[in-house]
Coordinates of C-alpha atoms in Angstrom, one line a residue:
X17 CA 0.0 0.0 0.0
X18 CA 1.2 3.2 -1.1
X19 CA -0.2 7.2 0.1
X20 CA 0.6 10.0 -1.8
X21 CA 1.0 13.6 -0.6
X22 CA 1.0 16.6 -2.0
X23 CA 2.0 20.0 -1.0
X24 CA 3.2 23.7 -2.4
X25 CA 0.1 25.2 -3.8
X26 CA -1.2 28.5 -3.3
X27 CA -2.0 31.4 -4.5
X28 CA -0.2 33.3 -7.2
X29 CA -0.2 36.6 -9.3
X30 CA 0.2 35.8 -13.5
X31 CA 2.9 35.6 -14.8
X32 CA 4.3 33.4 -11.8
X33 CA 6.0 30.7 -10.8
X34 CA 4.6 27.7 -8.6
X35 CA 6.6 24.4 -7.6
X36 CA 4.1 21.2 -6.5
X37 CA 5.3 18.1 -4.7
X38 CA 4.2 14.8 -4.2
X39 CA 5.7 12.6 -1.6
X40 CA 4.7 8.6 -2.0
X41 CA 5.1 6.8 1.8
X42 CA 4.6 2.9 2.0
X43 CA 5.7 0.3 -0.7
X44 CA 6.8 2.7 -2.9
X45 CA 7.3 -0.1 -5.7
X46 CA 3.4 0.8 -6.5
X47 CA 4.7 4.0 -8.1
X48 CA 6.0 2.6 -11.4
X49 CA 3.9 5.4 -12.9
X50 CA 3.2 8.8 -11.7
X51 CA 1.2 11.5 -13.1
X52 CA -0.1 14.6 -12.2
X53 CA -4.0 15.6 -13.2
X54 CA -5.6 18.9 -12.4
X55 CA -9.5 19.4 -11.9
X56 CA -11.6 22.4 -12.4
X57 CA -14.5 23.3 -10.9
X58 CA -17.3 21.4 -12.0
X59 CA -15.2 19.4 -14.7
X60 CA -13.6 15.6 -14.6
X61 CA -9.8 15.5 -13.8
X62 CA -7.9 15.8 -16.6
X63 CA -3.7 15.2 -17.1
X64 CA -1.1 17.5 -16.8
X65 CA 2.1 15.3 -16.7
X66 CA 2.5 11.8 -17.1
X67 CA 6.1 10.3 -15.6
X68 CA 6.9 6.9 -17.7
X69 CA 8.4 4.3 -15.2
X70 CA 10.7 6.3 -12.6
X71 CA 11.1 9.0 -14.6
X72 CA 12.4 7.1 -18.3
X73 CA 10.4 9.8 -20.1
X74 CA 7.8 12.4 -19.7
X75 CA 4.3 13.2 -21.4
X76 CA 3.1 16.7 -21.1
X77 CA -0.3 18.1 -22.0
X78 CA -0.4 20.8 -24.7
X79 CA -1.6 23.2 -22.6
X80 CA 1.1 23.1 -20.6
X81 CA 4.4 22.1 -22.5
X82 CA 7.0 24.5 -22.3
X83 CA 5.8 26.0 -18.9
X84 CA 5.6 22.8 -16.8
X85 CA 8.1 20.8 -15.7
X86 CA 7.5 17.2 -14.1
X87 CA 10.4 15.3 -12.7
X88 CA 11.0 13.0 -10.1
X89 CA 13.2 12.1 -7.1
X90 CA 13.8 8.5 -7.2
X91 CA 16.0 8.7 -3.9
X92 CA 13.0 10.1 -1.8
X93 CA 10.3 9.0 -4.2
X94 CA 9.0 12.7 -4.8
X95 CA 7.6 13.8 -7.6
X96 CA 7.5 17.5 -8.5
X97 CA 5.6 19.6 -11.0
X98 CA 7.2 22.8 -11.5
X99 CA 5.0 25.4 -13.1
X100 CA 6.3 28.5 -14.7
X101 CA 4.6 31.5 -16.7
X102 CA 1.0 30.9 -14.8
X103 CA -2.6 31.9 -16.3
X104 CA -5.7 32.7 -14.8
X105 CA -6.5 29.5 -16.8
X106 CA -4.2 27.3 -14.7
X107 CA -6.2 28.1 -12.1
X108 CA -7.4 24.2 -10.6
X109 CA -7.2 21.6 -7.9
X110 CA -3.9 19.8 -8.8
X111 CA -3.5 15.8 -7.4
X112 CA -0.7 13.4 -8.3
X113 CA -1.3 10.0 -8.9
X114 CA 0.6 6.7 -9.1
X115 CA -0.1 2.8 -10.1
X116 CA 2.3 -0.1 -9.9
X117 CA 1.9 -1.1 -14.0
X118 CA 4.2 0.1 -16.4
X119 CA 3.0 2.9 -18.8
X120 CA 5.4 3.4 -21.0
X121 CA 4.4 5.0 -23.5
X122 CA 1.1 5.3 -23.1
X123 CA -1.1 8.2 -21.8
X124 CA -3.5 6.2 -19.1
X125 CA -6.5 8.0 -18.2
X126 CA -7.5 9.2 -14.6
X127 CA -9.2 6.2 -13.6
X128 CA -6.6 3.4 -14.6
X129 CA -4.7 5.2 -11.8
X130 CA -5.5 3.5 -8.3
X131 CA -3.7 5.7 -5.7
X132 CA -4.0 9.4 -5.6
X133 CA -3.6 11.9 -3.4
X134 CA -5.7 14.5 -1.8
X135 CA -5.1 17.1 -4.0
X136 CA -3.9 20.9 -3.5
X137 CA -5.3 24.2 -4.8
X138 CA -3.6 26.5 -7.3
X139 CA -5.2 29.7 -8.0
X140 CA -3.5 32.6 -10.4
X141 CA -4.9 35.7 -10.5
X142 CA -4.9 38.6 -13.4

């Protein structure tokens, strides 16, 4: 059994910079896969950042490529989404997630995921 726990969300001006952790406690070998999802208001989670297999290779969502940065700490089995150049848009509930199959190189959707954690808020303002 594996917990996952996120932290460093808050509240941030446009324009800004926000780092997110996820810290995975227990038998860590159910984190083969990691991801992170965000969820709006009244909408279904959707991904952000996928992490292939300990951190092989990384899938990022349009939306975000080129402003978000997923990588992971195998040592302390952390996984961090660094978010630069926020929008209003951005704005969201942000959770990681983590299974024990391998998904290499594909793009699993929220509920072939079985452990998540509790999520944190990020909210950019104008």
């Amino acid at each position: 059994q594996v917990t996952l726990m996120e932290s460093g969300g808050g509240s941030v001006q446009a324009g800004g910079s926000v780092r997110l952790s996820c810290v995975g406690s227990g038998d860590t070998s159910n984190t083969r896969c990691m991801g992170w999802f965000r969820q709006y208001t009244g909408k279904e989670r959707e991904w952000v950042a996928i992490v292939f297999n300990g951190g092989v290779k990384t899938y990022y969502e349009d939306s975000v490529k080129g402003r978000f940065t997923a990588s992971r700490d195998n040592a302390t089995n952390t996984l961090h989404l660094q978010m630069n150049n926020l929008s209003p848009e951005d704005t969201a509930t942000y959770m990681c997630a983590a299974d024990s199959r391998s998904c290499i190189d594909y793009i699993p959707p929220p509920k072939w995921f079985r452990v998540w954690g509790q999520g944190t808020q990020v909210t950019v303002s104008s």
